[in-house]
Every structure is written in C-alpha cells, then in structure tokens.
PDB file of C-alpha atoms in Angstrom:
ATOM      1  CA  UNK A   1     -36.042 -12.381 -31.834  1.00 44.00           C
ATOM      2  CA  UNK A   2     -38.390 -15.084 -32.473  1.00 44.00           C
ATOM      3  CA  UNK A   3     -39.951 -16.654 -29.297  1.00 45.00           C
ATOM      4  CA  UNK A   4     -40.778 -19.739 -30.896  1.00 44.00           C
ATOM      5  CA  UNK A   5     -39.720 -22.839 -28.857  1.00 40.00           C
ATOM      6  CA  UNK A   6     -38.921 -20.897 -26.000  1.00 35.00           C
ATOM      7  CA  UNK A   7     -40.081 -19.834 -22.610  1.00 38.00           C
ATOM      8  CA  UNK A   8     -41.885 -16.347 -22.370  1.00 31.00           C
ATOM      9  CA  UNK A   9     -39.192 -15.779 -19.666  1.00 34.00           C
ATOM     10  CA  UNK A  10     -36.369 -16.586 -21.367  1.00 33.00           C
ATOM     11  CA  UNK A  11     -37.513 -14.806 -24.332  1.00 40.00           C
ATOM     12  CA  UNK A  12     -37.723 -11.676 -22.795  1.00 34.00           C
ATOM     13  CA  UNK A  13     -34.797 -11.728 -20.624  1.00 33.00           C
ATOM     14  CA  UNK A  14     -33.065 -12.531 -24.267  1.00 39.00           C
ATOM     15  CA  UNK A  15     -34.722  -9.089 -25.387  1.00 36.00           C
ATOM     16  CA  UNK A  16     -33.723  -7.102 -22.901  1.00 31.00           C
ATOM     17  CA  UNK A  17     -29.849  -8.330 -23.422  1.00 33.00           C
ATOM     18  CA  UNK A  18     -30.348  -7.149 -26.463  1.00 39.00           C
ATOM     19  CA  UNK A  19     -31.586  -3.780 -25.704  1.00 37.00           C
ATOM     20  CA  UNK A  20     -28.728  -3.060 -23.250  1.00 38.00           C
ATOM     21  CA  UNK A  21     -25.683  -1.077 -24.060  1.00 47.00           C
ATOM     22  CA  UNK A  22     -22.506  -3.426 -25.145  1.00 54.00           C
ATOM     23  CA  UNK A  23     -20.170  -3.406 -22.279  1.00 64.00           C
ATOM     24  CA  UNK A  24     -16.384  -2.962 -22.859  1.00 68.00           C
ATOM     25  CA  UNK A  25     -14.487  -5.651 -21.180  1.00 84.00           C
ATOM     26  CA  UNK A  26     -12.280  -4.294 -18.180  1.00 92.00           C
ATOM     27  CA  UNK A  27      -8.666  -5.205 -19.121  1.00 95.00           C
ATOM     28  CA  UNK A  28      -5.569  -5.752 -17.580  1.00 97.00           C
ATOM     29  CA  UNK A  29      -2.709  -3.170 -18.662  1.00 98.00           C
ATOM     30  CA  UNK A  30       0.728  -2.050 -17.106  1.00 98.00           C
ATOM     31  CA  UNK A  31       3.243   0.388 -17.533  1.00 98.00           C
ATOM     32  CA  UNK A  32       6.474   1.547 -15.846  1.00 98.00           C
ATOM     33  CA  UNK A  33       7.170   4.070 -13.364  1.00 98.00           C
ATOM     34  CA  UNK A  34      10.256   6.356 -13.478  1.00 98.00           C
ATOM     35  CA  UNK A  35      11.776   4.604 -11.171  1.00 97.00           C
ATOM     36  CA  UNK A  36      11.024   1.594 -13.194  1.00 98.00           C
ATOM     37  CA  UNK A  37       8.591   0.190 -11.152  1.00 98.00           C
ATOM     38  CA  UNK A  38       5.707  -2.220 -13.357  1.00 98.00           C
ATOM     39  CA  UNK A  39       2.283  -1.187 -12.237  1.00 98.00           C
ATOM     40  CA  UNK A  40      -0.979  -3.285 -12.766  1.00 98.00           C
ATOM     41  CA  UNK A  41      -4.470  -1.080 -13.597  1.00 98.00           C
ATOM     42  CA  UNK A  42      -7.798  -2.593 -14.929  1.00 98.00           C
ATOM     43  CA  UNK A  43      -9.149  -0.274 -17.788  1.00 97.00           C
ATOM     44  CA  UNK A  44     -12.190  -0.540 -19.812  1.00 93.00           C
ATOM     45  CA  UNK A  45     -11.405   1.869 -22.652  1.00 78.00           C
ATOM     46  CA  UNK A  46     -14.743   3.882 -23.377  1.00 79.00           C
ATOM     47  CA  UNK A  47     -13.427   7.038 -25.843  1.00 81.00           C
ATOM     48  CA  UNK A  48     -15.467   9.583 -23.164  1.00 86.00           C
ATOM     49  CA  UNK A  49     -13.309  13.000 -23.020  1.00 91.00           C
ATOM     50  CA  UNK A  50     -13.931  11.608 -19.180  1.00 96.00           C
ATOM     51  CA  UNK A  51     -11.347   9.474 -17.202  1.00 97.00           C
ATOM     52  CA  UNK A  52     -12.642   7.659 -13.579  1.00 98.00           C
ATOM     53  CA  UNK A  53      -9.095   6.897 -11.776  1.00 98.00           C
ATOM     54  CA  UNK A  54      -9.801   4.994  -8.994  1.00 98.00           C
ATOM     55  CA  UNK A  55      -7.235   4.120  -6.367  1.00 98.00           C
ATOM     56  CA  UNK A  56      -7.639   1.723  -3.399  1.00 98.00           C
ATOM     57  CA  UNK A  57      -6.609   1.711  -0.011  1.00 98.00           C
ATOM     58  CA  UNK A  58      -3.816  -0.196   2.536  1.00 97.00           C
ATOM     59  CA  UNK A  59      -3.000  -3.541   0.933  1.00 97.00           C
ATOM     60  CA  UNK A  60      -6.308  -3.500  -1.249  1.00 98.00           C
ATOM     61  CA  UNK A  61      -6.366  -4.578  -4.991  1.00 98.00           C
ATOM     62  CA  UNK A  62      -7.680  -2.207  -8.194  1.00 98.00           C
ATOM     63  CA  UNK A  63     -10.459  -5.263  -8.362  1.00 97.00           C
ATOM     64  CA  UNK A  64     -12.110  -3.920  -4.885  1.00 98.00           C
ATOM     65  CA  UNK A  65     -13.430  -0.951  -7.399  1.00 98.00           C
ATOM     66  CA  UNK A  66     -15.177  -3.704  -9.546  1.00 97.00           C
ATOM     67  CA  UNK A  67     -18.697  -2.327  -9.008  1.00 97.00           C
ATOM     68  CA  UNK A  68     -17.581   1.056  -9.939  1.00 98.00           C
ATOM     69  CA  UNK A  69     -16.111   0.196 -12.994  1.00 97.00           C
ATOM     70  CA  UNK A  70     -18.957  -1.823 -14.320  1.00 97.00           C
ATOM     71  CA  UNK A  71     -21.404   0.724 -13.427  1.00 97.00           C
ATOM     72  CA  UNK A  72     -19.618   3.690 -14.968  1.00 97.00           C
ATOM     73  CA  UNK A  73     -17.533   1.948 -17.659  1.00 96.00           C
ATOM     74  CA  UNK A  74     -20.597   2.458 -20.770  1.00 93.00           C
ATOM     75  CA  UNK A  75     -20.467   6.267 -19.662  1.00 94.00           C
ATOM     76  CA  UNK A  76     -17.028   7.151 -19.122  1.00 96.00           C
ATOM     77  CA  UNK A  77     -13.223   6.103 -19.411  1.00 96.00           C
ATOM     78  CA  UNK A  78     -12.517   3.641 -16.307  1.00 97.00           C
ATOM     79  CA  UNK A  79      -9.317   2.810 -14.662  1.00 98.00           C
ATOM     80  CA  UNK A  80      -8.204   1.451 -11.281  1.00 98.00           C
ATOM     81  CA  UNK A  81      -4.737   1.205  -9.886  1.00 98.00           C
ATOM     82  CA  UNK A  82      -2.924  -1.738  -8.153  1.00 98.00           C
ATOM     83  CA  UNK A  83      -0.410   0.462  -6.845  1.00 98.00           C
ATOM     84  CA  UNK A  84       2.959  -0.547  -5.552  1.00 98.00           C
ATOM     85  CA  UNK A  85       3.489  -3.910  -3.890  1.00 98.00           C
ATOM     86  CA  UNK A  86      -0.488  -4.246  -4.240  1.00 98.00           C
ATOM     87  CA  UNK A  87      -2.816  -6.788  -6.139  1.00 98.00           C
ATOM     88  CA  UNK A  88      -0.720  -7.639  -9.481  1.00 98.00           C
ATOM     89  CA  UNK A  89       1.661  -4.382  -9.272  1.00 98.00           C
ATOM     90  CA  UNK A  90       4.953  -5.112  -8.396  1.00 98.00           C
ATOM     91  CA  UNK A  91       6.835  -5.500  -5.558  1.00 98.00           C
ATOM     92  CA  UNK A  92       9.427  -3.245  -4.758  1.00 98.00           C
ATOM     93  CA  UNK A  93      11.393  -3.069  -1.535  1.00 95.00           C
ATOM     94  CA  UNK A  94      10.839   0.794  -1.159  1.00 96.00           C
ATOM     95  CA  UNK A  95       8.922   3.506  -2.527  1.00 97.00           C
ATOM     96  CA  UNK A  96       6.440   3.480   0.547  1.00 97.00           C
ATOM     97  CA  UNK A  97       5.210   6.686   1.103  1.00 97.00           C
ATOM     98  CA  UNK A  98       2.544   9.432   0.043  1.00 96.00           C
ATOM     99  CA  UNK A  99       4.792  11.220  -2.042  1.00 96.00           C
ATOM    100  CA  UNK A 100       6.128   7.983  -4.220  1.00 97.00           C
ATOM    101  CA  UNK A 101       3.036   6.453  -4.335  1.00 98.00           C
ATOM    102  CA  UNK A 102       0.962  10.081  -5.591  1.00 97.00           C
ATOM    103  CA  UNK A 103       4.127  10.169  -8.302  1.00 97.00           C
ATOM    104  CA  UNK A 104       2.863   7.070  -8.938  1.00 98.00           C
ATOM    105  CA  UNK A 105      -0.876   8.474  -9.843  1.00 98.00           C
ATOM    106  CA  UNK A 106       0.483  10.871 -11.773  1.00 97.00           C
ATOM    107  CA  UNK A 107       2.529   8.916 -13.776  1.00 97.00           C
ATOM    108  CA  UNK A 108      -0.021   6.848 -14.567  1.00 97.00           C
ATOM    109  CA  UNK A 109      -2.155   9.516 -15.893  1.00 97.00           C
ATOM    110  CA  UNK A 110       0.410  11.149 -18.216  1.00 96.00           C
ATOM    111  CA  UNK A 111       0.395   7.112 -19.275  1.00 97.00           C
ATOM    112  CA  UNK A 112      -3.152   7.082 -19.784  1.00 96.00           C
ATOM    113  CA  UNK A 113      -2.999  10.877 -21.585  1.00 94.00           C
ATOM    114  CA  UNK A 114      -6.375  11.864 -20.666  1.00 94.00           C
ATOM    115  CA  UNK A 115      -8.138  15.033 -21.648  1.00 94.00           C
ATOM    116  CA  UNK A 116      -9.940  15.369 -18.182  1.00 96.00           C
ATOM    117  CA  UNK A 117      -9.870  13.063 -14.933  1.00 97.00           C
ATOM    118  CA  UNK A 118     -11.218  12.548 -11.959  1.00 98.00           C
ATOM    119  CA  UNK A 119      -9.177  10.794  -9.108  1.00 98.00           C
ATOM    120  CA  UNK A 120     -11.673   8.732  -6.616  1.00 98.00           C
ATOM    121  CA  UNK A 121      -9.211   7.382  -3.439  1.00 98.00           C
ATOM    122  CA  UNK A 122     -10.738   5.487  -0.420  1.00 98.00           C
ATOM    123  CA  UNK A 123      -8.990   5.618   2.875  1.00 98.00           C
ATOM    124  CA  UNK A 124      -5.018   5.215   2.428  1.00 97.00           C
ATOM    125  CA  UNK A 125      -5.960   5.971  -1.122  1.00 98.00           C
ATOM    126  CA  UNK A 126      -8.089   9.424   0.074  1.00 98.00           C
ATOM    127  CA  UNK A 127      -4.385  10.991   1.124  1.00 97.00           C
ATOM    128  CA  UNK A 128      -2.177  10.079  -1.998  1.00 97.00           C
ATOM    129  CA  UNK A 129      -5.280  11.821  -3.877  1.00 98.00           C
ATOM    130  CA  UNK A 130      -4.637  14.679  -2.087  1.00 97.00           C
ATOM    131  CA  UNK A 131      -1.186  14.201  -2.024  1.00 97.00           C
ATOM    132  CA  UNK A 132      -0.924  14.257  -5.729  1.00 97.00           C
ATOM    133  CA  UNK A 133      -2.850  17.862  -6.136  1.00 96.00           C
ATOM    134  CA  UNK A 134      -0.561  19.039  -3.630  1.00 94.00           C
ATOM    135  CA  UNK A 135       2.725  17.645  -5.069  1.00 91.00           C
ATOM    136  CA  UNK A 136       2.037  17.802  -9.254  1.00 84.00           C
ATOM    137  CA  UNK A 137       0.465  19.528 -12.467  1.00 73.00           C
ATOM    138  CA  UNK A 138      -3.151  19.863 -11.674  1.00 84.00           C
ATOM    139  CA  UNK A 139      -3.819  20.585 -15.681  1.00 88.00           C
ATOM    140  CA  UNK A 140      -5.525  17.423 -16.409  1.00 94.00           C
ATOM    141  CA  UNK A 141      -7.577  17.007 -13.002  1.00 97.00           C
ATOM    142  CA  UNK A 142     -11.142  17.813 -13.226  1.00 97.00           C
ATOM    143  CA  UNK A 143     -12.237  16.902  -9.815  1.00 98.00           C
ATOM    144  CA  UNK A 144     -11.518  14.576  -6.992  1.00 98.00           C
ATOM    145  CA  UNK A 145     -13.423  12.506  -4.647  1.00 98.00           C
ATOM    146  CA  UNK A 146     -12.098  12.056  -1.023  1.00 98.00           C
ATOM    147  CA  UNK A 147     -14.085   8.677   0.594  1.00 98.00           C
ATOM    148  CA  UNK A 148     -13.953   7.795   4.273  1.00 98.00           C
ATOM    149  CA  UNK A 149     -10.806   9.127   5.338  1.00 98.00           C
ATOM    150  CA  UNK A 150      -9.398  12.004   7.494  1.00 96.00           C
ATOM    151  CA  UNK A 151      -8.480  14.770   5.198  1.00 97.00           C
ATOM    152  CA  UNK A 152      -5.824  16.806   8.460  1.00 94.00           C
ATOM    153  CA  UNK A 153      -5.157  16.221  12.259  1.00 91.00           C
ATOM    154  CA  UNK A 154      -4.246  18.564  14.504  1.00 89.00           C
ATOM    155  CA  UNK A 155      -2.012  16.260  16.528  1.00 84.00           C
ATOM    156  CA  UNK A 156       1.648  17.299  15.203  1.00 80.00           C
ATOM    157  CA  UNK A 157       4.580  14.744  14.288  1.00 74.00           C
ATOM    158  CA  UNK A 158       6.077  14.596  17.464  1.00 75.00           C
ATOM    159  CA  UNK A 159       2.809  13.791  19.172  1.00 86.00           C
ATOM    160  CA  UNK A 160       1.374  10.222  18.584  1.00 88.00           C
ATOM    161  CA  UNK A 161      -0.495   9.490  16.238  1.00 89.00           C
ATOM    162  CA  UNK A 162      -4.288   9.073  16.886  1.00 90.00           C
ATOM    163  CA  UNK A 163      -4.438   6.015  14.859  1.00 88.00           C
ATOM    164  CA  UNK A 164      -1.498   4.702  15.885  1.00 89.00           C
ATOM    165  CA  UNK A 165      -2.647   2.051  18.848  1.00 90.00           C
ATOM    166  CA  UNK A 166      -5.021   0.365  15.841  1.00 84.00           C
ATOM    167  CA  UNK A 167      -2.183   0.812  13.171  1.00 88.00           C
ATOM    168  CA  UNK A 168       0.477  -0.768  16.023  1.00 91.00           C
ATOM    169  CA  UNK A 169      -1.971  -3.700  16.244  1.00 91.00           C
ATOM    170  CA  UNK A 170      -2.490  -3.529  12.197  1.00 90.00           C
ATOM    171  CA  UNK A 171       1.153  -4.385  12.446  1.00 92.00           C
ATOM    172  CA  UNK A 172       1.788  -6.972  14.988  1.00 94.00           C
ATOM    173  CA  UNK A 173      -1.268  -8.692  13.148  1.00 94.00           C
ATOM    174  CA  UNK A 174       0.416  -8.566   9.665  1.00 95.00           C
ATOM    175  CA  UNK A 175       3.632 -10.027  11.556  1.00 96.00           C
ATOM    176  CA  UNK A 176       2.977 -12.987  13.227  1.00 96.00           C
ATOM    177  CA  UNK A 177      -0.296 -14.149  11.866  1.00 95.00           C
ATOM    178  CA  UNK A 178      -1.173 -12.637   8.460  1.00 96.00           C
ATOM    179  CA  UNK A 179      -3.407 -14.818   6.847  1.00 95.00           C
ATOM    180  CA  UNK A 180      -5.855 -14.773   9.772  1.00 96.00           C
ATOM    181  CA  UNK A 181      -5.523 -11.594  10.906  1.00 96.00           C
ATOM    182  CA  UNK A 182      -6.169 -10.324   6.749  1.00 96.00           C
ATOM    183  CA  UNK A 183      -9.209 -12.825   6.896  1.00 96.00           C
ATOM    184  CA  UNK A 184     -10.601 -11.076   9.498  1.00 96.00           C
ATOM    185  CA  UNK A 185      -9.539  -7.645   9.015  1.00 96.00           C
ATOM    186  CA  UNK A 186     -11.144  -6.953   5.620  1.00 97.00           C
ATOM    187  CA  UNK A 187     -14.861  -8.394   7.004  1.00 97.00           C
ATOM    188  CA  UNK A 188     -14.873  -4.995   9.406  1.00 96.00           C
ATOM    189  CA  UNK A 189     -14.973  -2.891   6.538  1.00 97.00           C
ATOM    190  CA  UNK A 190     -18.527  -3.992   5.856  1.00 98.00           C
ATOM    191  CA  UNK A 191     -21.764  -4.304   7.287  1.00 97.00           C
ATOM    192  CA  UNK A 192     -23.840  -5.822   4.692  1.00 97.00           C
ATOM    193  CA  UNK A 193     -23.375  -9.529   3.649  1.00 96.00           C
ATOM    194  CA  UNK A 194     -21.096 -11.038   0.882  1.00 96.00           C
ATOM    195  CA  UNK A 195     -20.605 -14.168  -0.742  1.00 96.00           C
ATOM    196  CA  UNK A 196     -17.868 -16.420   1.022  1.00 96.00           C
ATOM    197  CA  UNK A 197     -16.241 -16.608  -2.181  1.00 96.00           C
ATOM    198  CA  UNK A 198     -15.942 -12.922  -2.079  1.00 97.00           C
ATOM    199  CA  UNK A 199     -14.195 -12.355   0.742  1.00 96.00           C
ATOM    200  CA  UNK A 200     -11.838 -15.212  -0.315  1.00 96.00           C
ATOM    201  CA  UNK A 201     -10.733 -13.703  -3.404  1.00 96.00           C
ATOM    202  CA  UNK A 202     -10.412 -10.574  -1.711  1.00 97.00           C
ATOM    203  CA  UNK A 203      -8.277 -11.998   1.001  1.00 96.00           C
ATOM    204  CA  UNK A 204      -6.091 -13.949  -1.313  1.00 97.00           C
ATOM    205  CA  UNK A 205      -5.338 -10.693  -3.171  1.00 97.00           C
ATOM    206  CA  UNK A 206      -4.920  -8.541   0.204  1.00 97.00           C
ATOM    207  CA  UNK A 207      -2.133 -10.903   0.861  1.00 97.00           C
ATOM    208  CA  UNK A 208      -0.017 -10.272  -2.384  1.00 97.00           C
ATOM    209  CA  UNK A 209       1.633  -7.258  -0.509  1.00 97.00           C
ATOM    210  CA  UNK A 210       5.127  -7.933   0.902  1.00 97.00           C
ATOM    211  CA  UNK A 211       5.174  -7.929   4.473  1.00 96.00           C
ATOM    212  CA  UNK A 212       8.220  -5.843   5.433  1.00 97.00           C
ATOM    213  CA  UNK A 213       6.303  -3.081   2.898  1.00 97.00           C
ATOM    214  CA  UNK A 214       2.507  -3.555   4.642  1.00 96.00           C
ATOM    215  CA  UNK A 215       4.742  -2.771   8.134  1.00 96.00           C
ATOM    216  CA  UNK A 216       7.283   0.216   6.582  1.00 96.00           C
ATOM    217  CA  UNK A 217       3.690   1.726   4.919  1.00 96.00           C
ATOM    218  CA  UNK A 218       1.999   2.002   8.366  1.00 94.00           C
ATOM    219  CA  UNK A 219       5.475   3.327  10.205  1.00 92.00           C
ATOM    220  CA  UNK A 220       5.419   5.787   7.641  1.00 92.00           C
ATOM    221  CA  UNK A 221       1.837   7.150   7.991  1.00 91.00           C
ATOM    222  CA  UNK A 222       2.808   7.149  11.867  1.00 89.00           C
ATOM    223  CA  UNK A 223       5.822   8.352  12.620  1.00 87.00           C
ATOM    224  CA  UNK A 224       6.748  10.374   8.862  1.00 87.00           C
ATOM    225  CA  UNK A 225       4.247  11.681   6.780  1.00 90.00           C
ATOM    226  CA  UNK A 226       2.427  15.062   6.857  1.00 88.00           C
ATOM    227  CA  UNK A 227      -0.640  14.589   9.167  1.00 90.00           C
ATOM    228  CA  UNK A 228      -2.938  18.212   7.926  1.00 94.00           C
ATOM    229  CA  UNK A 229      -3.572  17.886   4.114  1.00 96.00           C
ATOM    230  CA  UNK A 230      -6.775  20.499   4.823  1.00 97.00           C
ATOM    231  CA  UNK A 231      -4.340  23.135   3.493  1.00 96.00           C
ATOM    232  CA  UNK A 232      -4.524  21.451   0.535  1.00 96.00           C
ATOM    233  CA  UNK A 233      -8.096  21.520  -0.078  1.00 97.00           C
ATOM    234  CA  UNK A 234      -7.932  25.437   1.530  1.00 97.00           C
ATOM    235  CA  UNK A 235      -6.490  25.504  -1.635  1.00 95.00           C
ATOM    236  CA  UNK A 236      -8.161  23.349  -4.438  1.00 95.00           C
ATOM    237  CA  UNK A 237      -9.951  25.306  -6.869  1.00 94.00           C
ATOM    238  CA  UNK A 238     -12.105  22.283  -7.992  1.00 96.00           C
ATOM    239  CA  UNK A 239     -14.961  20.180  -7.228  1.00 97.00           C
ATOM    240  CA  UNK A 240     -14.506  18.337  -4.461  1.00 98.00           C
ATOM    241  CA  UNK A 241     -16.711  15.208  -3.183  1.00 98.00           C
ATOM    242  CA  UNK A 242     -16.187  13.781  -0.016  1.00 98.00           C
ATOM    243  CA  UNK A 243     -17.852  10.239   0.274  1.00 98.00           C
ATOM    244  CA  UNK A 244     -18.582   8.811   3.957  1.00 98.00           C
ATOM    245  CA  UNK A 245     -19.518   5.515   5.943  1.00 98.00           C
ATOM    246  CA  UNK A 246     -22.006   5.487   8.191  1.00 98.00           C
ATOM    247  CA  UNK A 247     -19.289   4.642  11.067  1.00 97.00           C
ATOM    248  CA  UNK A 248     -19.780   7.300  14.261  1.00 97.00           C
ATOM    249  CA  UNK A 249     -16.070   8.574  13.548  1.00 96.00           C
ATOM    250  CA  UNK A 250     -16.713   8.777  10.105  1.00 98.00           C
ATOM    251  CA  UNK A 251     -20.161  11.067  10.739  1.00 98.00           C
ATOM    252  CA  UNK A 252     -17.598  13.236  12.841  1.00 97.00           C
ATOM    253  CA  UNK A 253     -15.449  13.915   9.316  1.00 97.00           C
ATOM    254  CA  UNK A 254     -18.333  15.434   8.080  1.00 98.00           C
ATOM    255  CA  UNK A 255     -19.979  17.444  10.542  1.00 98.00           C
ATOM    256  CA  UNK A 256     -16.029  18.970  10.688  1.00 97.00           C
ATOM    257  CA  UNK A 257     -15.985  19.348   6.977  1.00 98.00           C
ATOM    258  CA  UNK A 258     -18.931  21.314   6.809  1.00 98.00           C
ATOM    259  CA  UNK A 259     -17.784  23.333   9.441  1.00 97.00           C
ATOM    260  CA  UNK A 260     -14.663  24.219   7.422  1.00 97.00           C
ATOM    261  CA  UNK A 261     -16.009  24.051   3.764  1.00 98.00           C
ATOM    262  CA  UNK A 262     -19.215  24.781   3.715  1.00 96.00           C
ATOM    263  CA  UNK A 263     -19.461  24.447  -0.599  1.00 94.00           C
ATOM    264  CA  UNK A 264     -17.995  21.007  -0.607  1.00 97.00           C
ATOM    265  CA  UNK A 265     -19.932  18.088  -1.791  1.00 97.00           C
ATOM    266  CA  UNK A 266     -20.622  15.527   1.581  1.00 98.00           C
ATOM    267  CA  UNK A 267     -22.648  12.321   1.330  1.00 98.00           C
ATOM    268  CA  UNK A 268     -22.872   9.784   3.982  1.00 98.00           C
ATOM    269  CA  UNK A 269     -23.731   6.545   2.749  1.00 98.00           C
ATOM    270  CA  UNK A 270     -26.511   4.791   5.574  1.00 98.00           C
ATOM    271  CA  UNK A 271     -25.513   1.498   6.677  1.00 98.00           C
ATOM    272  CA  UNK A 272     -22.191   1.237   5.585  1.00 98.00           C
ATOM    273  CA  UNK A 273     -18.749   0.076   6.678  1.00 98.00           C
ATOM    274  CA  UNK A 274     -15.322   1.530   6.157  1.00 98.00           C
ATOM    275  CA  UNK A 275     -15.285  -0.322   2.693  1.00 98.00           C
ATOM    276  CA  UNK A 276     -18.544   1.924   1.795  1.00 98.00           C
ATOM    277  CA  UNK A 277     -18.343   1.767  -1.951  1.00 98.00           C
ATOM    278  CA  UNK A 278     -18.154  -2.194  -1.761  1.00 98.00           C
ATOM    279  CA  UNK A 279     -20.471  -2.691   1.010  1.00 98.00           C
ATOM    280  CA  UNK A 280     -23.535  -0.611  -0.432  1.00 98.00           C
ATOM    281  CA  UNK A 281     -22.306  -0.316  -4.324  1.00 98.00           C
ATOM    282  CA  UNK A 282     -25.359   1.197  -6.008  1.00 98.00           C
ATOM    283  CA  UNK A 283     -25.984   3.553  -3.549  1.00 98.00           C
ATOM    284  CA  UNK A 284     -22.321   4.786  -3.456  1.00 98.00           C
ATOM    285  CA  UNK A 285     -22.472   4.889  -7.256  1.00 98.00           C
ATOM    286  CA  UNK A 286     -25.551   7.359  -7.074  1.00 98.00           C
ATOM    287  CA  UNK A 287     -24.257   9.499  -4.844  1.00 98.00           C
ATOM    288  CA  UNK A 288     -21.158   9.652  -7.341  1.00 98.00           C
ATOM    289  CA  UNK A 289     -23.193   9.763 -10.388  1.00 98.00           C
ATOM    290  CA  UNK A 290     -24.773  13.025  -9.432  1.00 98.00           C
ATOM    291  CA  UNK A 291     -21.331  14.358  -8.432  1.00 98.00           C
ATOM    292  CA  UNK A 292     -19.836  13.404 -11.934  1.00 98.00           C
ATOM    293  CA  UNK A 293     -22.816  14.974 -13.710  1.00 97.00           C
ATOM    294  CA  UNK A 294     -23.202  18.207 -12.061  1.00 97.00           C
ATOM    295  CA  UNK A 295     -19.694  18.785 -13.386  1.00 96.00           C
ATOM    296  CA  UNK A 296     -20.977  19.207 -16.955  1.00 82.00           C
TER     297      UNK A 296
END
C-alpha cells in the first residue's frame, strides 16, 4: 500500500484490512419443512467439516445470534434459524410445540447435509435442542450447547408450572398491549447498554410472530409439554456445554448441574442478562470458543 497522500492513521487502519481474513457474507436461505412449512436461516457458507446451528428463543429472530456468526463464521460453517412463525420464517397457524419445532432442527440439518454439527439453543431454544437428541438420529450431532435455561423440573404436569405466573403475565402482555409490552420485555434480558437503534430492530422483528401462536407456544410449555429433559442428558453420550447468565436463578442451574453432572462443561458469564450471548458477546464467544476447540 503506498501511504503517500494519506494520513499515517488511515494508512494503517487500510493495512490492517488488508491483513484480516475475508469474511463470507451471512446470507439469507430457506427451505421447506415436511409439513411444508418455509423456514428463514442466515448462513455464511465457510467449507469447515464444522456446522454452528444456532437457534433462538420465544419470539426471537436468527439475527439475535449476529455476534456469533460474525465471530465464528472465518472458522467454521454458521447457521441460525428463524424458526416457525419467527423473524422471516413463516407463519403457520400450528406446529407449536417442542416436538414440531425440534423436527424442525432436524430437518433443517438433513437440508444443510453437514458432516458434523453442533446445535447452540438459548432459553425456549435450550429445550427444542434437547428435544431434538431426544426425539431424532443423533449421527450428525457432535455436541450441543444448553444456554440459560432449565434443563428438568421436578414439579409434574398436573402441578403448576413454576414459570407459569411470569408466562400468564407474558401472555396477557402479548394480548392487549404487544408493542409496549415487547418494547419493554426484550430490555430485561440485558444488563449492559445498547444502541436505541438496536433494540428497535430487535423489537420490530420480535413482533413478526402471530399472536394467537406467541399465546398457544406459552400454553403449551405450561400446561403440555414434558417438564424433566435431565433424562435426556442422563443419557447423551456427547459434549455438553451449558452457558449461564449471571441472574441469581440462573447461578442456581448450575450449582444443580454440577451436582448432577459433575463432567459437564458450566460457564457463567459475569454481568449478564437472560440474553447473555447478546448482552456480553465476546465474552460468551470465548467461553464457546474453548468449548468448540477442545472437541478436536
């Protein structure tokens, strides 16, 4: 590069462009589910033998995973999922429950044909992951990564659910005043600042899910679905990483997963909301990073 004519700053920040790794651009793809459903993932296609499948939580976009992908996308295959009647996925009036929605994963990866993968879901996200191992071929998954989520309860179906008095108000929120309550529902999941504009973008895309299918998707995890997925992981003879917030209940997911898997990869993230990947993104990604590469 010659530096004549220029600023010594701008010439080397022009050098060290140059001296980074190309990126791949993250693109938009789709594909159809067997029950002919059209679902929206971001992909940045890196040849690594590798795949990063990374699936959101309640109402949340494949975009929320956009620090993730950019950080890993030069090292290994990267892919995030709108899933159904999320972000641009569409919008069918049923299909709202773990099982449909981890068919849904695994569709996608016989899609994607991957040699190896590694499925990364946060919260809602955390239970269709383990949902899938329990319900389909395990052939291609490497690994998976369980962040800031319960993994089992004790409380049985005909007891109440101990989420459900924050799920019930979840609910009346979405109903009768969804734009504000979304506004200000997404801002708990962090503790660190962000741009206005971020939370804006966010919000617009949190509200892309029907209503009727935000409200039959909590009713479900209340009143229908499986509650104890630790069997599951009793089970699971691969890596497992379990990702945590810094949130008081969250600390309390650990100290019980030790307790009960004593070889299992936990990291609690300092200083972090429920949205810990988002809120702290580089540490998250480090803590993941050594995960991924201690698979080799």
């Amino acid at each position: 590069m010659n530096c004549n004519n220029r600023t010594f700053l701008t010439c080397v920040v022009g050098i060290i462009f140059q001296l980074l790794p190309a990126q791949s651009p993250i693109e938009d793809h789709y594909f159809f589910t067997s029950d002919k459903v059209k679902l929206h993932y971001l992909e940045s296609n890196n040849d690594n033998d590798l795949t990063l499948l990374f699936i959101p939580g309640f109402l949340c976009p494949a975009m929320i995973w956009e620090y993730q992908l950019h950080y890993f996308q030069n090292k290994y295959h990267v892919v995030a999922l709108d899933p159904r009647s999320q972000g641009q996925s569409d919008k069918p009036s049923d299909g709202h429950y773990l099982f449909r929605r981890s068919l849904d994963i695994h569709e996608l990866i016989k899609h994607l044909d991957p040699k190896k993968v590694v499925v990364i879901g946060w919260s809602l996200g955390a239970l269709e992951t383990l949902t899938l191992v329990k319900e389909n071929d395990l052939d291609r998954i490497k690994a998976i990564v369980l962040v800031d989520m319960y993994i089992g309860l004790d409380e049985p179906a005909r007891v109440q659910h101990p989420s459900e008095p924050f799920w019930s108000a979840w609910m009346r929120g979405i109903q009768q005043d969804r734009i504000n309550w979304t506004n200000n529902w997404i801002r708990r999941f962090y503790q660190n600042e962000k741009p206005e504009s971020y939370f804006e973008t966010l919000t617009e895309n949190l509200m892309q899910t029907p209503t009727n299918s935000a409200v039959t998707l909590l009713s479900n995890l209340m009143h229908l679905e499986e509650r104890d997925l630790r069997p599951v992981v009793d089970q699971f003879n691969r890596p497992i990483q379990y990702i945590l917030s810094s949130q008081s209940w969250a600390i309390d997911l650990a100290d019980e997963a030790r307790q009960r898997w004593p070889k299992m990869q936990i990291d609690i993230v300092n200083n972090t909301g429920h949205a810990v990947f988002a809120d702290r993104p580089q540490a998250f990604n480090e803590v993941l990073e050594l995960f991924l590469e201690s698979l080799n």
